[in-house]
Coordinates of C-alpha atoms in Angstrom, one line a residue:
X24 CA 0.0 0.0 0.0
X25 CA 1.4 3.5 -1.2
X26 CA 1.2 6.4 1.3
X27 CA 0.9 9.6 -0.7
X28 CA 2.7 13.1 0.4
X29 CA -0.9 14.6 1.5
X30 CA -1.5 12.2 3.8
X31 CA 2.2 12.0 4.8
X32 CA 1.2 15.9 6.0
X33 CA -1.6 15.1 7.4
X34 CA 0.0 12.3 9.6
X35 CA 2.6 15.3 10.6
X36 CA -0.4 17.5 11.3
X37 CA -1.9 15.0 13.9
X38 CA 0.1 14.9 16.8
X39 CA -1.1 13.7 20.2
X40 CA -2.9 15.4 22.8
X41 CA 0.1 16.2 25.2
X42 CA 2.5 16.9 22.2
X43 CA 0.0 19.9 21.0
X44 CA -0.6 21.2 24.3
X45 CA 3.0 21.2 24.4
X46 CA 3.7 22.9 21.4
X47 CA 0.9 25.4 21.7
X48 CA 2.6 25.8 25.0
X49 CA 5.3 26.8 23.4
X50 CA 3.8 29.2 21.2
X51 CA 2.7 31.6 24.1
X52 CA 6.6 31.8 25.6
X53 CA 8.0 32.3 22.0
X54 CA 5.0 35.5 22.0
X55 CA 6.4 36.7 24.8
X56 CA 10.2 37.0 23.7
X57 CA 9.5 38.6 20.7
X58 CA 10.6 42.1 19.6
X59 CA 6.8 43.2 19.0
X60 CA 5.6 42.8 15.4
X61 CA 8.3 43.0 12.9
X62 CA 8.4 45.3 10.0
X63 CA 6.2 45.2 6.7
X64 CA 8.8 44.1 3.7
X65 CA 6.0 44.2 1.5
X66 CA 6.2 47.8 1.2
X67 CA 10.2 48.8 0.8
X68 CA 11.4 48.6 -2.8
X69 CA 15.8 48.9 -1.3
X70 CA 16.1 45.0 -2.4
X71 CA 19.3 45.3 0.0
X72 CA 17.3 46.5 2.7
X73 CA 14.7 44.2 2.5
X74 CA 17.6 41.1 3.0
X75 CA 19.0 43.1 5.8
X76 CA 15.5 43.3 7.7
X77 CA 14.6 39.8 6.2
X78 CA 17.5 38.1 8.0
X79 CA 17.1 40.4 11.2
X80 CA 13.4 39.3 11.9
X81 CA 14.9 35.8 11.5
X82 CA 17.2 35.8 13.5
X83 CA 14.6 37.9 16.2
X84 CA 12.5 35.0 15.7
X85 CA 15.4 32.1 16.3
X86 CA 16.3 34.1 19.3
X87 CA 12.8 34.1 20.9
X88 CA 12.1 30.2 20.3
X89 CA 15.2 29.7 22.0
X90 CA 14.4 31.7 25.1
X91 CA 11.3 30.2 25.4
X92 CA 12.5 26.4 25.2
X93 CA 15.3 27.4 28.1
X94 CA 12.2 28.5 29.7
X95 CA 10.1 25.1 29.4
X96 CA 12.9 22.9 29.7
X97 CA 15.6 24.4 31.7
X98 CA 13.5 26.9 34.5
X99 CA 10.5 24.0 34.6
X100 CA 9.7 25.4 38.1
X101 CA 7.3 28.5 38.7
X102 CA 6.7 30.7 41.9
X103 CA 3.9 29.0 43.9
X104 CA 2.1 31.8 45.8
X105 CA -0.7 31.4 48.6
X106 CA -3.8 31.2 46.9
X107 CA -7.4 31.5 48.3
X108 CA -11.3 31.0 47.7
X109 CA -13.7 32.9 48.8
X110 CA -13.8 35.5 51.6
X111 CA -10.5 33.1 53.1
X112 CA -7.2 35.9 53.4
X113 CA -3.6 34.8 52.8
X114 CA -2.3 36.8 56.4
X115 CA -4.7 34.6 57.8
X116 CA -3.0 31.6 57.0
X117 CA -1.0 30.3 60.1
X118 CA 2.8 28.5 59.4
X119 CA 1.1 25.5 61.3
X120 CA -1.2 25.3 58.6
X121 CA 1.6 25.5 55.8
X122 CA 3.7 23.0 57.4
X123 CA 1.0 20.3 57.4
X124 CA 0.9 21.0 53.6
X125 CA 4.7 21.2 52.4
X126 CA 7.1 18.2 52.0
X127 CA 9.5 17.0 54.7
X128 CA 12.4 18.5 53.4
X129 CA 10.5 22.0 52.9
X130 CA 9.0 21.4 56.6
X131 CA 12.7 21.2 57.9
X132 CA 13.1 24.8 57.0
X133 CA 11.5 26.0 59.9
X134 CA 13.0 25.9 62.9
X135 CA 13.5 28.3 66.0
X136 CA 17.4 28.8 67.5
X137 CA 16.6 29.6 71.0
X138 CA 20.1 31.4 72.4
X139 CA 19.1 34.2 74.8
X140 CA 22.6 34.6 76.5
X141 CA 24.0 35.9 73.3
X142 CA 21.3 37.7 71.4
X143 CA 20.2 39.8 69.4
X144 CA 21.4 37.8 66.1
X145 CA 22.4 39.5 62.8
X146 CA 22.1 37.6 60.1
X147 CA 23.5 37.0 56.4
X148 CA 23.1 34.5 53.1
X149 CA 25.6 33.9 51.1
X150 CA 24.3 34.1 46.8
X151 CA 23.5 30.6 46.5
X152 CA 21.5 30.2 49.7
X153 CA 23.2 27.6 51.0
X154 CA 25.5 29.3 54.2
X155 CA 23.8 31.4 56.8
X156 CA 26.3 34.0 59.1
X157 CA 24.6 34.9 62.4
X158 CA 26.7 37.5 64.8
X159 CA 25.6 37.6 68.0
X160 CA 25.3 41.1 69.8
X161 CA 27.8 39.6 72.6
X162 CA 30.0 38.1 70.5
X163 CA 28.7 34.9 69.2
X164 CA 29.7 33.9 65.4
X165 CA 28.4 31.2 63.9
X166 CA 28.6 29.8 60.1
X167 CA 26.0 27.3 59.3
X168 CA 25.4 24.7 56.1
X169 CA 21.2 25.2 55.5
X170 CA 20.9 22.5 53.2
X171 CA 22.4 19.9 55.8
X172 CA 21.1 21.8 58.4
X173 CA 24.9 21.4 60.0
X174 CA 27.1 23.7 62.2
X175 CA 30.1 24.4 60.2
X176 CA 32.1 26.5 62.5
X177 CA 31.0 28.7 66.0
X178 CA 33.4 31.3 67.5
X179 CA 33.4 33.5 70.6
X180 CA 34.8 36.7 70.7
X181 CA 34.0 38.1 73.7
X182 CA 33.0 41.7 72.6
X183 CA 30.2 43.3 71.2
X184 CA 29.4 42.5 67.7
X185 CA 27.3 44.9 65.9
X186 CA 27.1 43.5 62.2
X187 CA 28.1 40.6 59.9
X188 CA 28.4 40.1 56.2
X189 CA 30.0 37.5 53.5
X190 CA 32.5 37.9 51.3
X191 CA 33.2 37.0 47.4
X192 CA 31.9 33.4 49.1
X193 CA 31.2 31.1 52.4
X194 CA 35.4 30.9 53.1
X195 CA 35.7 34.7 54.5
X196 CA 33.3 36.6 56.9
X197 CA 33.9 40.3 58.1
X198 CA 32.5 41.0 61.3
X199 CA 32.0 44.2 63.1
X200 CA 32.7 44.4 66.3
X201 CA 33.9 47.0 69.5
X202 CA 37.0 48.1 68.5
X203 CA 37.4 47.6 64.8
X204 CA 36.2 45.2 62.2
X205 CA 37.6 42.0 61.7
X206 CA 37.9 39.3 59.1
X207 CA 38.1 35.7 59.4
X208 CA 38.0 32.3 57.7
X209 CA 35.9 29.4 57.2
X210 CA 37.1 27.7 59.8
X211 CA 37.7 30.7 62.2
X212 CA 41.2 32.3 62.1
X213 CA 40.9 35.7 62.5
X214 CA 42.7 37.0 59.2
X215 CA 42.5 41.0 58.9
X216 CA 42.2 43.2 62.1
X217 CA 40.5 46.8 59.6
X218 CA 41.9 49.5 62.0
X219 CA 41.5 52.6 59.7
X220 CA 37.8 52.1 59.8
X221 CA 37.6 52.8 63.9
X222 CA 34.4 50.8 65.2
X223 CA 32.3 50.3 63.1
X224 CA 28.3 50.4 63.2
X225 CA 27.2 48.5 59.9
X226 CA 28.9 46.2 57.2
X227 CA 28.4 45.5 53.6
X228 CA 30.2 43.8 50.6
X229 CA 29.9 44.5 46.6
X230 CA 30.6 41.6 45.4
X231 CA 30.8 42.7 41.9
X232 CA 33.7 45.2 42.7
X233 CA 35.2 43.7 45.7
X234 CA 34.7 46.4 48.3
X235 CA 33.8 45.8 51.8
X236 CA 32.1 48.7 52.5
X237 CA 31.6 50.5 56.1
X238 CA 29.8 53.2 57.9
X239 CA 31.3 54.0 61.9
X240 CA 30.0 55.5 64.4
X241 CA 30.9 59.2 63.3
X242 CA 29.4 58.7 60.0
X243 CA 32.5 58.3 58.1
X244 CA 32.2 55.7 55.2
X245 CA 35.1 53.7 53.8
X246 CA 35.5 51.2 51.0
X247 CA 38.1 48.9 51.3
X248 CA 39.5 46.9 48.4
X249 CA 39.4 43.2 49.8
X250 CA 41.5 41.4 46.6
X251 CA 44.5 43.9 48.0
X252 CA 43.7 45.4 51.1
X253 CA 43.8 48.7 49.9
X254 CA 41.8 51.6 51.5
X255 CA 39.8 52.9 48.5
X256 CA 37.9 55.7 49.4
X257 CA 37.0 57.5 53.4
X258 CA 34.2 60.0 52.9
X259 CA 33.1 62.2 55.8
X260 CA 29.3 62.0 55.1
X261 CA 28.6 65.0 57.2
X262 CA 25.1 63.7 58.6
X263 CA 26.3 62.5 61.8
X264 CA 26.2 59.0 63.2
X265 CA 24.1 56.4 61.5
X266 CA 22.5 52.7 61.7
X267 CA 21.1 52.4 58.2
X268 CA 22.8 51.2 55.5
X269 CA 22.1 48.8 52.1
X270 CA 23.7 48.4 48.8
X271 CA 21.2 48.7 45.4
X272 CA 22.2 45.4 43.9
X273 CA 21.6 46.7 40.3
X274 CA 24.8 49.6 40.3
X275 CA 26.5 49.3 43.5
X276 CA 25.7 52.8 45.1
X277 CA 25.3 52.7 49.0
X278 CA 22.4 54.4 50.7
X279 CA 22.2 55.6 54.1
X280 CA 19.5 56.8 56.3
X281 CA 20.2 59.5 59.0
X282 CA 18.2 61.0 61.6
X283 CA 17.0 64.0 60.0
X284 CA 14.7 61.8 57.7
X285 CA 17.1 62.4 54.0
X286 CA 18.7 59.1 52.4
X287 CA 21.5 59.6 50.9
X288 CA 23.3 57.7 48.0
X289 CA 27.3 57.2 47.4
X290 CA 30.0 56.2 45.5
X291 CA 34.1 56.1 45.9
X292 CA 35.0 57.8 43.3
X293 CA 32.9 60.8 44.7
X294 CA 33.0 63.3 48.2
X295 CA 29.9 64.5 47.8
X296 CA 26.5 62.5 47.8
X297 CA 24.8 61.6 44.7
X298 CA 21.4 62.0 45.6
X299 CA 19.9 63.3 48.6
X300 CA 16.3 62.7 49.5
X301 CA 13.8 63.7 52.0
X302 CA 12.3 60.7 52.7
X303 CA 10.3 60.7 56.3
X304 CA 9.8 64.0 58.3
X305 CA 11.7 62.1 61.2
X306 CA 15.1 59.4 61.7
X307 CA 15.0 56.7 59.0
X308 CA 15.0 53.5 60.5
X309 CA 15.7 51.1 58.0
X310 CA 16.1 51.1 54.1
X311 CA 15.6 48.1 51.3
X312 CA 16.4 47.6 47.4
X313 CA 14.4 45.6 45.1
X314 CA 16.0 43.0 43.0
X315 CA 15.7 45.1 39.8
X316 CA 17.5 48.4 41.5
X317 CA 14.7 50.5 40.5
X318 CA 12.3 50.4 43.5
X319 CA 13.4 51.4 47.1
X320 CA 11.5 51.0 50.5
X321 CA 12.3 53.3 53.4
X322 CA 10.7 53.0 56.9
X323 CA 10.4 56.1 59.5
X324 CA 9.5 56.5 63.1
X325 CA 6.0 58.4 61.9
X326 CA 4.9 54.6 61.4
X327 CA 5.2 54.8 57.5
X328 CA 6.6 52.7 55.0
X329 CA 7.5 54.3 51.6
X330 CA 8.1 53.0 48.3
X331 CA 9.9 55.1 45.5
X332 CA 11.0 54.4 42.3
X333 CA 14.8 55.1 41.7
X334 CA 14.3 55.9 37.8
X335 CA 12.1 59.2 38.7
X336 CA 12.8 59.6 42.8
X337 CA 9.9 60.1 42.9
X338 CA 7.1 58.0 45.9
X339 CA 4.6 55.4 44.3
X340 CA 3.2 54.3 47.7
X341 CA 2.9 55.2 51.0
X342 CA 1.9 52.2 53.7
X343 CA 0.4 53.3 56.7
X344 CA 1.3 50.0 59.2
X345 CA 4.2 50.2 62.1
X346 CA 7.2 51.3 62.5
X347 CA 9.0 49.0 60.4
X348 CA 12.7 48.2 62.0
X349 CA 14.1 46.0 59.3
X350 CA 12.9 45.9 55.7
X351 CA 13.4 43.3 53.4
X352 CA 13.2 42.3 49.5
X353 CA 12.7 38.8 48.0
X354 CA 14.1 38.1 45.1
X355 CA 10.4 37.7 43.6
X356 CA 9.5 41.1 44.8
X357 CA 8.0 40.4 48.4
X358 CA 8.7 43.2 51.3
X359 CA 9.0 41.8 54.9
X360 CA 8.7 44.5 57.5
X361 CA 9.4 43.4 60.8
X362 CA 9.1 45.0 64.6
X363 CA 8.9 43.8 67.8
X364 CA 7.7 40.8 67.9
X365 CA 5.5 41.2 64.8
X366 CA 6.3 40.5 60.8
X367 CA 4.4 41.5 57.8
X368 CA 5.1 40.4 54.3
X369 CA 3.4 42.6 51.6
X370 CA 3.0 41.9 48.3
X371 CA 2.7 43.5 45.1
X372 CA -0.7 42.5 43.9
X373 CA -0.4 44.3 40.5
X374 CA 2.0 42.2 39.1
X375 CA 5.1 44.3 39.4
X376 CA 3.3 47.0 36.6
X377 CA 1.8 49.5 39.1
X378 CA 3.8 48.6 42.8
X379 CA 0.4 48.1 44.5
X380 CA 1.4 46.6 47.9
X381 CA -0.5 45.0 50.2
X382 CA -1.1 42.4 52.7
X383 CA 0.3 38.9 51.9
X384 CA 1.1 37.0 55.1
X385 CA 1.5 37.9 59.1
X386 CA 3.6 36.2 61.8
X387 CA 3.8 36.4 65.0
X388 CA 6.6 35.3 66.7
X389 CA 6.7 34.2 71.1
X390 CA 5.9 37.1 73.2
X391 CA 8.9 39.0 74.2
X392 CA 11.4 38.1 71.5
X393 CA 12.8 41.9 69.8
X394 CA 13.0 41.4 66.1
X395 CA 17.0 42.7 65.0
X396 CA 17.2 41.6 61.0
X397 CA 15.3 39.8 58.5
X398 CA 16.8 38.7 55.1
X399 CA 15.3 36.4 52.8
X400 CA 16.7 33.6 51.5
X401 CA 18.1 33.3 48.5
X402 CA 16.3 30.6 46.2
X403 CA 14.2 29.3 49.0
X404 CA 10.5 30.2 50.0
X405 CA 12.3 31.3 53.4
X406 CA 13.0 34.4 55.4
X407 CA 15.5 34.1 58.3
X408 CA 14.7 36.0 61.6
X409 CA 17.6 37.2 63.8
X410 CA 15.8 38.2 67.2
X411 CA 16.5 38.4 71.1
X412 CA 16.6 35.1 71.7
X413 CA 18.4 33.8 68.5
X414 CA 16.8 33.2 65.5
X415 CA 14.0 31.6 63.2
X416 CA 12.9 30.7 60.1
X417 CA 9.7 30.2 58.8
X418 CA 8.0 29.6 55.4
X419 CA 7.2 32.1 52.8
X420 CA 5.5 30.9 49.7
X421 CA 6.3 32.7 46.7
X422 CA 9.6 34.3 47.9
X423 CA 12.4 32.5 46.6
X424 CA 13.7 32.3 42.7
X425 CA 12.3 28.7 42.0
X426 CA 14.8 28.3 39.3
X427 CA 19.0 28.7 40.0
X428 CA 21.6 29.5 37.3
X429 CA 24.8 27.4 37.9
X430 CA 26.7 30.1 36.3
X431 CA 25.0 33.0 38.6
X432 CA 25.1 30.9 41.7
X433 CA 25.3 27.3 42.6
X434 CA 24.0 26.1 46.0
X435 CA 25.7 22.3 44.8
X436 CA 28.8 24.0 44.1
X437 CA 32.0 21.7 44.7
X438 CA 35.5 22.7 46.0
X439 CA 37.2 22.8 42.4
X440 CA 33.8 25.0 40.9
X441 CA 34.6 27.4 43.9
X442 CA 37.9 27.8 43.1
X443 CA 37.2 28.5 38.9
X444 CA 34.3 30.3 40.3
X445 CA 37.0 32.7 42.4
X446 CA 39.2 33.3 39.5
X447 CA 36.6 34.3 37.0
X448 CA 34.8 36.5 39.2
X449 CA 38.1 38.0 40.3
X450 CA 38.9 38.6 36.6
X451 CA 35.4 40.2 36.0
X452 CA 36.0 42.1 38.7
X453 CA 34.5 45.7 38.0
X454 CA 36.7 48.9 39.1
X455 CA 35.2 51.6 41.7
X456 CA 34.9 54.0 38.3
X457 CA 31.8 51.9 37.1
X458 CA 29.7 52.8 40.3
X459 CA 27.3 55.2 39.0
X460 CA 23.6 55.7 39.2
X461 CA 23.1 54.5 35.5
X462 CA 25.3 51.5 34.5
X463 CA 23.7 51.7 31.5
X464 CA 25.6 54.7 30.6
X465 CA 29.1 52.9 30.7
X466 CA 30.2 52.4 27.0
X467 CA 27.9 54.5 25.2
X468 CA 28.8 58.2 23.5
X469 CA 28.9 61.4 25.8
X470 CA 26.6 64.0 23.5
X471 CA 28.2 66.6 23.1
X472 CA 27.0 70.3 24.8
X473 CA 27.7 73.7 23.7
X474 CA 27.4 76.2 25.8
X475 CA 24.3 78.4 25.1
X476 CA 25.0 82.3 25.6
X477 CA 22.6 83.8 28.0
X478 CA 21.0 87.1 26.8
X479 CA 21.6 90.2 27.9
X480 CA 18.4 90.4 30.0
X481 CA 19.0 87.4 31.7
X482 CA 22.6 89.0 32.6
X483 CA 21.5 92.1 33.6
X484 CA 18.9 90.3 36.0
X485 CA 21.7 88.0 37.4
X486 CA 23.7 91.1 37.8
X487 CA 21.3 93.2 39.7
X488 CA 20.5 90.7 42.1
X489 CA 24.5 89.6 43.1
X490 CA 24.5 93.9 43.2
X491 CA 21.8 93.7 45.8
X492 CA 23.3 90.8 47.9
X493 CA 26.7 92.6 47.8
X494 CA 24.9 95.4 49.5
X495 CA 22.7 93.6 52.0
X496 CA 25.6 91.8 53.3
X497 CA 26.4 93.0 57.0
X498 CA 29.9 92.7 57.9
X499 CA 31.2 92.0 61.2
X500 CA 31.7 93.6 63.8
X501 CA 35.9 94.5 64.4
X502 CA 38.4 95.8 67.2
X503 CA 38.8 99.3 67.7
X504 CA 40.4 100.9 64.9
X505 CA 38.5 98.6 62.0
X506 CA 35.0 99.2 62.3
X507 CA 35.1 103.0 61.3
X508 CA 31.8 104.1 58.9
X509 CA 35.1 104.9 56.0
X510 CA 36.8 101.5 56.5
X511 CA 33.2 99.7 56.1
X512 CA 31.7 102.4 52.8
X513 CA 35.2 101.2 51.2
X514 CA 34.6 97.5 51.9
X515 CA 31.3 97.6 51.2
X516 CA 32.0 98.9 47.3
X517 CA 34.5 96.8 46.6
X518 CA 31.9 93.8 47.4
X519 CA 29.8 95.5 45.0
X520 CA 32.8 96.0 42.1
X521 CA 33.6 92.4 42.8
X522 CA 29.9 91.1 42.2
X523 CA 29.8 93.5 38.9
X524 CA 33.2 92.0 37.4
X525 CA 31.9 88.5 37.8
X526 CA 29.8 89.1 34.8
X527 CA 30.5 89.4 31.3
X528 CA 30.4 92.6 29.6
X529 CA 28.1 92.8 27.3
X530 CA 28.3 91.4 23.4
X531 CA 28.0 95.3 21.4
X532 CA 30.4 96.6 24.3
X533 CA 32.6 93.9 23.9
X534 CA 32.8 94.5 19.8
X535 CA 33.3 98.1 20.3
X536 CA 36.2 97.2 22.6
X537 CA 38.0 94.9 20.0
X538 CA 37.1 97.5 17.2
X539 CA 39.4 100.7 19.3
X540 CA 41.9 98.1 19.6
X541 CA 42.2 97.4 16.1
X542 CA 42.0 100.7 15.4
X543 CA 44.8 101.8 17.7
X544 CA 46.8 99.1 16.7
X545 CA 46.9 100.6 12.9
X546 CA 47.2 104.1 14.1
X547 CA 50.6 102.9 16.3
X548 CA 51.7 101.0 12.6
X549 CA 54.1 102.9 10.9
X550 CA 54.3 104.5 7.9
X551 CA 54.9 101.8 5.5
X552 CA 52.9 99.1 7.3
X553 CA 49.6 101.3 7.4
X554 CA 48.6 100.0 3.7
X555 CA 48.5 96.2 5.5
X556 CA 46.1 97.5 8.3
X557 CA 42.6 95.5 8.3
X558 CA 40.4 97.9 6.4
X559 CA 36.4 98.5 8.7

């Protein structure tokens, strides 16, 4: 029996039913990669353009079917997110009722650390998830493996520890504590005693550039080169002592929060702040950065919590709730606020498109336990709680990136992919130059700016008024012999001659000028040379 090509087709045509949900499947993600709707070749009549475009929207197209089967086959796992029916609320869900629902190894990840002789705990992740640091406030340090659920390493060092932070990976820590700030290894040797910082009130590293960055108690902040040890930049901030500090993970600019309500954004390569906003009417108490760099939340003692977008500084939200002591971002967008004894997780139930926050989940943790720090987990539907009386974790759907790129950050890692993962990232690493507020900026063509003349209306203005302040000014009072009426008349018009010869004369003035030089320079010629004089 002969099969003709029709029915070959139509045998291709027919697929099963899990093959074409599959492929239609398919279809949606490759929609979503594409560059909108590609251009109309119909209509040009450049045959040479027409390949050029032909073979761009081809390539577009290859592109997009590729992204979207690394999607379906690669990243198989999606966010799973509370869901409810009815008049039933997700903060009303209880972590009892979540850990009769999850697996066993997902029920292991919550836990409560009771240690009340050396609380309150600070806590920090490494990228992958896998290490936890908590520092003690009297001088515990301890590094633990989460996935194991193992004690790698605990340390005492007998003085008050006020922050802890990661390096480049798990094998160094920095520590602040009274004195100075320390760093040691993985398996606790102290290494570096950082005595040019003084003692220092919060800690944090850029791992993209290698700076361990600082803040001490007189509001001086220092970046400190950690491949070479080198001291990189000490700014004086000039906003007095402070306990708030983060690092936007998108360009590597550190924000602090002072008492008068501003944050205030840095980088090394610069004395003076690069942005300076009047966040709260009172102290800032704590200050968080979205994955994406472009949203910030800021928390004040008027019982607020503020969201701004960083493209615009300008406030999308205002939250009306407590007075939020630690804030904290997930890497799918969730903000834990936590005080007291009390956290709230918000969510943003727009989607991400209009930053509508809201209620997602509550906890409350045993009476009498002072929340310090909490920091989400990285990859894991987790939040760690440093409090007290030690620390917690409990379960937070929907947090964690369900879906880990070996390349980015590998919680399987082994000793040899450490080590290659040390060198590259030491030969990508970034210099202090690139920390800016727009990366996007690095590599791309300065336009270029003349300078546009003012007009002589706008000079005469300006004028007038630096006239007037020069006249207004009091001057202090002297000793005998320097305060006569004379001595002040004569100071007080050379202010005003020095405010007049700040500005430029004015363009027909300034012709005349050069036209009786020219003029006296042929009528000094001699004789002979006259004929050569420039001719009005």
């Amino acid at each position: 029996m002969e099969i003709s090509s029709e029915d070959n087709n139509l045998m291709e045509k027919v697929l099963p039913p899990v093959e074409q949900e599959s492929d239609v499947e398919l279809e949606t993600k490759v929609k979503k990669y594409l560059r909108g709707e590609g251009a109309n070749l119909e209509t040009l009549k450049d045959k040479k353009l027409k390949t050029q475009l032909a073979s761009r929207e081809k390539l577009y197209g290859k592109s997009a079917k590729a992204a979207a089967k690394i999607e379906k086959w690669l990243l198989p796992a999606e966010a799973g997110y509370l869901e409810t029916e009815g008049l039933e609320k997700t903060w009303r869900v209880k972590q009892t009722d979540i850990a009769n629902e999850v697996d066993i190894l997902s029920s292991r990840n919550q836990y409560d650390i009771v240690l009340p002789d050396f609380g309150p705990y600070k806590l920090d992740f490494t990228a992958s998830g896998r290490h936890m640091l908590a520092g003690g406030r009297k001088g515990h340090l301890a590094l633990l493996d989460m996935m194991n659920m193992s004690l790698i390493k605990e340390i005492q060092v007998r003085e008050t520890v006020r922050d802890v932070a990661f390096l480049h990976n798990e094998q160094f820590f920095a520590a602040a504590q009274k004195k100075y700030a320390y760093i040691y290894g993985r398996d606790g040797t102290e290494l570096h005693c950082l005595k040019e910082r003084g003692p220092v009130a919060r800690l944090r590293f850029l791992k993209n550039h290698f700076l361990l960055a600082s803040v001490n108690k007189s509001g001086q902040l220092h970046y400190q080169d950690v491949t070479h040890g080198g001291m990189v930049a000490s700014i004086r901030t000039g906003k007095g002592r402070t306990d708030v500090m983060e690092v936007n993970p998108y360009n590597g600019v550190v924000a602090l929060g002072h008492s008068g309500g501003t944050v205030t954004m840095w980088k090394p390569t610069s004395q003076a702040p690069l942005v300076q906003m009047q966040c709260h009417p009172g102290p800032v108490s704590s200050v968080a950065f979205h994955p994406n760099g472009h949203l910030m939340a800021t928390s004040g003692k008027e019982r607020k919590i503020k969201i701004w977008d960083l493209r615009k500084f300008e406030e999308v939200q205002t939250i009306h709730s407590f007075h939020a002591k630690t804030l904290s971002f997930s890497q799918k967008g969730l903000l834990a606020a936590g005080t007291g004894s009390f956290v709230q997780i918000l969510g943003d139930s727009s989607g991400g498109s209009s930053h509508n926050y809201s209620r997602y989940m509550n906890h409350s943790m045993v009476k009498g336990y002072q929340i310090e720090k909490l920091m989400f987990r990285p990859y894991e539907d987790v939040i760690g709680i440093g409090h007290s009386m030690g620390w917690s974790s409990i379960l937070i759907p929907g947090s964690g990136e369900p879906n880990f790129d070996s390349w980015v950050a590998n919680p399987f890692e082994t000793s040899k992919q450490r080590r290659e993962k040390e060198v590259h990232s030491l030969l990508d690493k970034l210099p202090p130059e690139t920390i800016m507020l727009d990366p996007s900026k690095i590599g791309a063509m300065r336009p270029s700016r003349r300078k546009e003349k003012p007009s002589r209306g706008e000079i005469e203005a300006e004028k007038e008024v630096a006239i007037e302040a020069a006249k207004s000014t009091e001057l202090k009072n002297k000793t005998k012999g320097r305060n006569k009426p004379s001595k002040r008349t004569k100071k007080k018009k050379e202010m005003v001659e020095n405010a007049k010869r700040t500005f430029p004369e004015q363009e027909h003035n300034t012709a005349l000028k050069k036209r009786r030089i020219g003029e006296d320079a042929a009528a000094e010629l001699p004789a002979s040379l006259k004929r050569f004089a420039r001719k009005n």
